[in-house]
C-alpha cells in the first residue's frame, strides 16, 4: 500500500551495528505495528503502538526498541544487530476500533512494502 | 492468545474453487476472524473478515460455523494471480495482539 512507506527497502549490516528502520504513513491512522517475517514462520509481532504515547511489546520484542515520533512515524531500532535478526521487516497501520453491525469491535491492518535486513 | 492451524500448502488449477480451512479451537467471544493474502516480497493484504455465519465480498467468501472453532476461506474460480500465502488470524484487535501463524501457500497451476 503506497500510503505506508518503509525505508530503507534493503539493508546489509554487520554484527554489533545499530540499525534503524523507519515507517511513515499518510493514512491518518493512530495505530502502528512492526512485524518480522522469517522463511516458513509467518509474521511475528515485535511492537505495536495505539497512539504516540502508547507503545506495547509484542511477541518477540527482545533485542528491539521503537520510537513513535509522531502519529505518522514509527521507527524500529536494533541497538546491536545480530545475525539471527536477519529477516524481512514489515510496518503496518490500522485506524483503530470500529464497531460493526454485530456490535463487536473490528480493525484492519495495512502493510508497508517491507525492509529486507541482512546482518552479517 | 488464540492460535490457528491451517494447511501448510495447497495446489489447485485455474478456474477451480479453492477452500482453505483454519481451525481455532480457543477462539474467544470477542475475537474476529480475519484472512490476509501475501505475495512474495510484499506486505500482507486484507481479504475478508467475519464474526459468524457467512461473509462475502468481491474477492472471497468466509464461512464460519456456529461454534466458531474453524473458518473456511473460499476463493471462487482461482487464477494464476491468486498464487500466494493466505493467513488466518483470530484475535481481539482492540488488544493489538493478532497472531499471524505460518499461513497456507496456495499454488494455482494452468
JSON list of C-alpha atoms in Angstrom, two decimals, chain A:
[
{"chain": "A", "resi": 1, "resn": "UNK", "atom": "CA", "xyz": [0.00, 0.00, 0.00]},
{"chain": "A", "resi": 2, "resn": "UNK", "atom": "CA", "xyz": [1.64, 3.26, -1.14]},
{"chain": "A", "resi": 3, "resn": "UNK", "atom": "CA", "xyz": [0.21, 5.07, 1.89]},
{"chain": "A", "resi": 4, "resn": "UNK", "atom": "CA", "xyz": [2.60, 3.14, 4.13]},
{"chain": "A", "resi": 5, "resn": "UNK", "atom": "CA", "xyz": [6.27, 3.55, 3.26]},
{"chain": "A", "resi": 6, "resn": "UNK", "atom": "CA", "xyz": [9.34, 1.95, 4.74]},
{"chain": "A", "resi": 7, "resn": "UNK", "atom": "CA", "xyz": [12.98, 3.00, 4.50]},
{"chain": "A", "resi": 8, "resn": "UNK", "atom": "CA", "xyz": [15.37, 1.55, 3.65]},
{"chain": "A", "resi": 9, "resn": "UNK", "atom": "CA", "xyz": [13.95, -1.22, 1.46]},
{"chain": "A", "resi": 10, "resn": "UNK", "atom": "CA", "xyz": [17.13, -3.25, 1.71]},
{"chain": "A", "resi": 11, "resn": "UNK", "atom": "CA", "xyz": [19.98, -3.08, 4.19]},
{"chain": "A", "resi": 12, "resn": "UNK", "atom": "CA", "xyz": [23.08, -5.14, 4.80]},
{"chain": "A", "resi": 13, "resn": "UNK", "atom": "CA", "xyz": [24.95, -4.54, 8.03]},
{"chain": "A", "resi": 14, "resn": "UNK", "atom": "CA", "xyz": [27.44, -6.17, 10.34]},
{"chain": "A", "resi": 15, "resn": "UNK", "atom": "CA", "xyz": [27.05, -7.76, 13.75]},
{"chain": "A", "resi": 16, "resn": "UNK", "atom": "CA", "xyz": [27.09, -5.19, 16.54]},
{"chain": "A", "resi": 17, "resn": "UNK", "atom": "CA", "xyz": [25.97, -2.23, 14.43]},
{"chain": "A", "resi": 18, "resn": "UNK", "atom": "CA", "xyz": [23.00, -0.07, 15.38]},
{"chain": "A", "resi": 19, "resn": "UNK", "atom": "CA", "xyz": [20.26, -0.08, 12.77]},
{"chain": "A", "resi": 20, "resn": "UNK", "atom": "CA", "xyz": [17.10, 1.99, 12.46]},
{"chain": "A", "resi": 21, "resn": "UNK", "atom": "CA", "xyz": [14.20, 1.09, 10.20]},
{"chain": "A", "resi": 22, "resn": "UNK", "atom": "CA", "xyz": [11.67, 3.80, 9.55]},
{"chain": "A", "resi": 23, "resn": "UNK", "atom": "CA", "xyz": [8.00, 3.70, 8.74]},
{"chain": "A", "resi": 24, "resn": "UNK", "atom": "CA", "xyz": [5.80, 6.57, 7.62]},
{"chain": "A", "resi": 25, "resn": "UNK", "atom": "CA", "xyz": [2.10, 6.62, 6.81]},
{"chain": "A", "resi": 26, "resn": "UNK", "atom": "CA", "xyz": [-0.25, 9.10, 5.23]},
{"chain": "A", "resi": 27, "resn": "UNK", "atom": "CA", "xyz": [-3.43, 7.20, 6.11]},
{"chain": "A", "resi": 28, "resn": "UNK", "atom": "CA", "xyz": [-4.03, 9.19, 9.27]},
{"chain": "A", "resi": 29, "resn": "UNK", "atom": "CA", "xyz": [-4.18, 6.03, 11.36]},
{"chain": "A", "resi": 30, "resn": "UNK", "atom": "CA", "xyz": [-3.50, 6.08, 15.08]},
{"chain": "A", "resi": 31, "resn": "UNK", "atom": "CA", "xyz": [-2.18, 2.53, 15.33]},
{"chain": "A", "resi": 32, "resn": "UNK", "atom": "CA", "xyz": [1.13, 1.28, 14.00]},
{"chain": "A", "resi": 33, "resn": "UNK", "atom": "CA", "xyz": [2.90, -2.08, 14.18]},
{"chain": "A", "resi": 34, "resn": "UNK", "atom": "CA", "xyz": [6.24, -3.70, 13.47]},
{"chain": "A", "resi": 35, "resn": "UNK", "atom": "CA", "xyz": [6.48, -7.35, 12.37]},
{"chain": "A", "resi": 36, "resn": "UNK", "atom": "CA", "xyz": [9.30, -9.57, 11.24]},
{"chain": "A", "resi": 37, "resn": "UNK", "atom": "CA", "xyz": [8.95, -12.42, 8.80]},
{"chain": "A", "resi": 38, "resn": "UNK", "atom": "CA", "xyz": [11.28, -15.39, 8.58]},
{"chain": "A", "resi": 39, "resn": "UNK", "atom": "CA", "xyz": [11.00, -18.12, 5.93]},
{"chain": "A", "resi": 40, "resn": "UNK", "atom": "CA", "xyz": [8.39, -20.69, 6.93]},
{"chain": "A", "resi": 41, "resn": "UNK", "atom": "CA", "xyz": [7.45, -18.88, 10.13]},
{"chain": "A", "resi": 42, "resn": "UNK", "atom": "CA", "xyz": [4.86, -16.37, 9.05]},
{"chain": "A", "resi": 43, "resn": "UNK", "atom": "CA", "xyz": [4.80, -12.91, 10.62]},
{"chain": "A", "resi": 44, "resn": "UNK", "atom": "CA", "xyz": [5.57, -12.24, 14.25]},
{"chain": "A", "resi": 45, "resn": "UNK", "atom": "CA", "xyz": [4.66, -9.04, 16.07]},
{"chain": "A", "resi": 46, "resn": "UNK", "atom": "CA", "xyz": [7.60, -7.09, 17.56]},
{"chain": "A", "resi": 47, "resn": "UNK", "atom": "CA", "xyz": [6.00, -3.90, 18.89]},
{"chain": "A", "resi": 48, "resn": "UNK", "atom": "CA", "xyz": [2.77, -2.01, 18.43]},
{"chain": "A", "resi": 49, "resn": "UNK", "atom": "CA", "xyz": [1.60, 1.49, 19.24]},
{"chain": "A", "resi": 50, "resn": "UNK", "atom": "CA", "xyz": [-2.01, 2.62, 19.66]},
{"chain": "A", "resi": 51, "resn": "UNK", "atom": "CA", "xyz": [-1.03, 6.29, 19.74]},
{"chain": "A", "resi": 52, "resn": "UNK", "atom": "CA", "xyz": [2.04, 8.44, 20.26]},
{"chain": "A", "resi": 53, "resn": "UNK", "atom": "CA", "xyz": [2.13, 7.79, 23.99]},
{"chain": "A", "resi": 54, "resn": "UNK", "atom": "CA", "xyz": [1.01, 4.17, 23.97]},
{"chain": "A", "resi": 55, "resn": "UNK", "atom": "CA", "xyz": [3.69, 1.63, 22.97]},
{"chain": "A", "resi": 56, "resn": "UNK", "atom": "CA", "xyz": [3.50, -2.07, 23.73]},
{"chain": "A", "resi": 57, "resn": "UNK", "atom": "CA", "xyz": [5.71, -5.10, 23.37]},
{"chain": "A", "resi": 58, "resn": "UNK", "atom": "CA", "xyz": [4.62, -7.82, 21.02]},
{"chain": "A", "resi": 59, "resn": "UNK", "atom": "CA", "xyz": [5.51, -11.48, 20.76]},
{"chain": "A", "resi": 60, "resn": "UNK", "atom": "CA", "xyz": [9.26, -11.03, 20.13]},
{"chain": "A", "resi": 61, "resn": "UNK", "atom": "CA", "xyz": [10.46, -7.64, 21.43]},
{"chain": "A", "resi": 62, "resn": "UNK", "atom": "CA", "xyz": [13.83, -8.70, 22.88]},
{"chain": "A", "resi": 63, "resn": "UNK", "atom": "CA", "xyz": [16.71, -7.05, 21.01]},
{"chain": "A", "resi": 64, "resn": "UNK", "atom": "CA", "xyz": [14.47, -4.34, 19.53]},
{"chain": "A", "resi": 65, "resn": "UNK", "atom": "CA", "xyz": [13.28, -0.90, 20.56]},
{"chain": "A", "resi": 66, "resn": "UNK", "atom": "CA", "xyz": [10.84, 1.52, 18.96]},
{"chain": "A", "resi": 67, "resn": "UNK", "atom": "CA", "xyz": [10.07, 5.21, 18.83]},
{"chain": "A", "resi": 68, "resn": "UNK", "atom": "CA", "xyz": [6.78, 6.83, 17.86]},
{"chain": "A", "resi": 69, "resn": "UNK", "atom": "CA", "xyz": [7.93, 10.28, 16.85]},
{"chain": "A", "resi": 70, "resn": "UNK", "atom": "CA", "xyz": [4.55, 11.41, 15.58]},
{"chain": "A", "resi": 71, "resn": "UNK", "atom": "CA", "xyz": [1.24, 9.92, 14.57]},
{"chain": "A", "resi": 72, "resn": "UNK", "atom": "CA", "xyz": [2.66, 9.26, 11.12]},
{"chain": "A", "resi": 73, "resn": "UNK", "atom": "CA", "xyz": [6.08, 7.87, 12.07]},
{"chain": "A", "resi": 74, "resn": "UNK", "atom": "CA", "xyz": [7.12, 4.70, 13.88]},
{"chain": "A", "resi": 75, "resn": "UNK", "atom": "CA", "xyz": [10.76, 3.62, 13.94]},
{"chain": "A", "resi": 76, "resn": "UNK", "atom": "CA", "xyz": [12.27, 0.26, 14.85]},
{"chain": "A", "resi": 77, "resn": "UNK", "atom": "CA", "xyz": [15.82, 0.08, 16.18]},
{"chain": "A", "resi": 78, "resn": "UNK", "atom": "CA", "xyz": [18.22, -2.77, 16.59]},
{"chain": "A", "resi": 79, "resn": "UNK", "atom": "CA", "xyz": [20.72, -1.46, 19.13]},
{"chain": "A", "resi": 80, "resn": "UNK", "atom": "CA", "xyz": [23.31, -4.13, 18.40]},
{"chain": "A", "resi": 81, "resn": "UNK", "atom": "CA", "xyz": [22.36, -6.23, 15.42]},
{"chain": "A", "resi": 82, "resn": "UNK", "atom": "CA", "xyz": [22.99, -9.98, 15.42]},
{"chain": "A", "resi": 83, "resn": "UNK", "atom": "CA", "xyz": [22.76, -12.47, 12.53]},
{"chain": "A", "resi": 84, "resn": "UNK", "atom": "CA", "xyz": [19.53, -14.08, 13.72]},
{"chain": "A", "resi": 85, "resn": "UNK", "atom": "CA", "xyz": [17.81, -10.72, 13.24]},
{"chain": "A", "resi": 86, "resn": "UNK", "atom": "CA", "xyz": [18.22, -11.21, 9.51]},
{"chain": "A", "resi": 87, "resn": "UNK", "atom": "CA", "xyz": [14.65, -11.12, 8.24]},
{"chain": "A", "resi": 88, "resn": "UNK", "atom": "CA", "xyz": [12.02, -9.24, 6.30]},
{"chain": "A", "resi": 89, "resn": "UNK", "atom": "CA", "xyz": [10.50, -6.47, 8.44]},
{"chain": "A", "resi": 90, "resn": "UNK", "atom": "CA", "xyz": [7.04, -5.06, 7.87]},
{"chain": "A", "resi": 91, "resn": "UNK", "atom": "CA", "xyz": [5.37, -2.00, 9.24]},
{"chain": "A", "resi": 92, "resn": "UNK", "atom": "CA", "xyz": [1.59, -1.84, 9.39]},
{"chain": "A", "resi": 93, "resn": "UNK", "atom": "CA", "xyz": [-1.06, 0.70, 10.37]},
{"chain": "A", "resi": 94, "resn": "UNK", "atom": "CA", "xyz": [-4.69, 0.46, 11.34]},
{"chain": "A", "resi": 95, "resn": "UNK", "atom": "CA", "xyz": [-7.41, 3.01, 12.04]},
{"chain": "A", "resi": 96, "resn": "UNK", "atom": "CA", "xyz": [-8.39, 1.64, 15.42]},
{"chain": "A", "resi": 97, "resn": "UNK", "atom": "CA", "xyz": [-11.55, 0.17, 16.79]},
{"chain": "A", "resi": 98, "resn": "UNK", "atom": "CA", "xyz": [-14.71, 0.48, 14.79]},
{"chain": "A", "resi": 99, "resn": "UNK", "atom": "CA", "xyz": [-17.97, -1.15, 15.74]},
{"chain": "A", "resi": 100, "resn": "UNK", "atom": "CA", "xyz": [-19.74, -3.24, 13.16]},
{"chain": "A", "resi": 101, "resn": "UNK", "atom": "CA", "xyz": [-23.39, -4.08, 12.95]},
{"chain": "A", "resi": 102, "resn": "UNK", "atom": "CA", "xyz": [-22.81, -7.01, 15.32]},
{"chain": "A", "resi": 103, "resn": "UNK", "atom": "CA", "xyz": [-21.59, -4.63, 17.98]},
{"chain": "A", "resi": 104, "resn": "UNK", "atom": "CA", "xyz": [-18.19, -6.29, 18.01]},
{"chain": "A", "resi": 105, "resn": "UNK", "atom": "CA", "xyz": [-15.06, -4.24, 17.60]},
{"chain": "A", "resi": 106, "resn": "UNK", "atom": "CA", "xyz": [-13.03, -4.66, 14.46]},
{"chain": "A", "resi": 107, "resn": "UNK", "atom": "CA", "xyz": [-9.90, -3.23, 12.90]},
{"chain": "A", "resi": 108, "resn": "UNK", "atom": "CA", "xyz": [-7.90, -3.79, 9.69]},
{"chain": "A", "resi": 109, "resn": "UNK", "atom": "CA", "xyz": [-4.15, -3.54, 9.25]},
{"chain": "A", "resi": 110, "resn": "UNK", "atom": "CA", "xyz": [-2.50, -2.07, 6.16]},
{"chain": "A", "resi": 111, "resn": "UNK", "atom": "CA", "xyz": [1.07, -3.16, 5.47]},
{"chain": "A", "resi": 112, "resn": "UNK", "atom": "CA", "xyz": [4.07, -1.40, 4.00]},
{"chain": "A", "resi": 113, "resn": "UNK", "atom": "CA", "xyz": [6.31, -2.94, 1.32]},
{"chain": "A", "resi": 114, "resn": "UNK", "atom": "CA", "xyz": [8.83, -4.34, 3.78]},
{"chain": "A", "resi": 115, "resn": "UNK", "atom": "CA", "xyz": [12.52, -3.90, 4.57]},
{"chain": "A", "resi": 116, "resn": "UNK", "atom": "CA", "xyz": [14.89, -6.77, 3.89]},
{"chain": "A", "resi": 117, "resn": "UNK", "atom": "CA", "xyz": [17.60, -6.71, 6.55]},
{"chain": "A", "resi": 118, "resn": "UNK", "atom": "CA", "xyz": [20.72, -8.86, 6.43]},
{"chain": "A", "resi": 119, "resn": "UNK", "atom": "CA", "xyz": [23.09, -8.97, 9.40]},
{"chain": "A", "resi": 120, "resn": "UNK", "atom": "CA", "xyz": [26.48, -10.48, 8.60]}
]
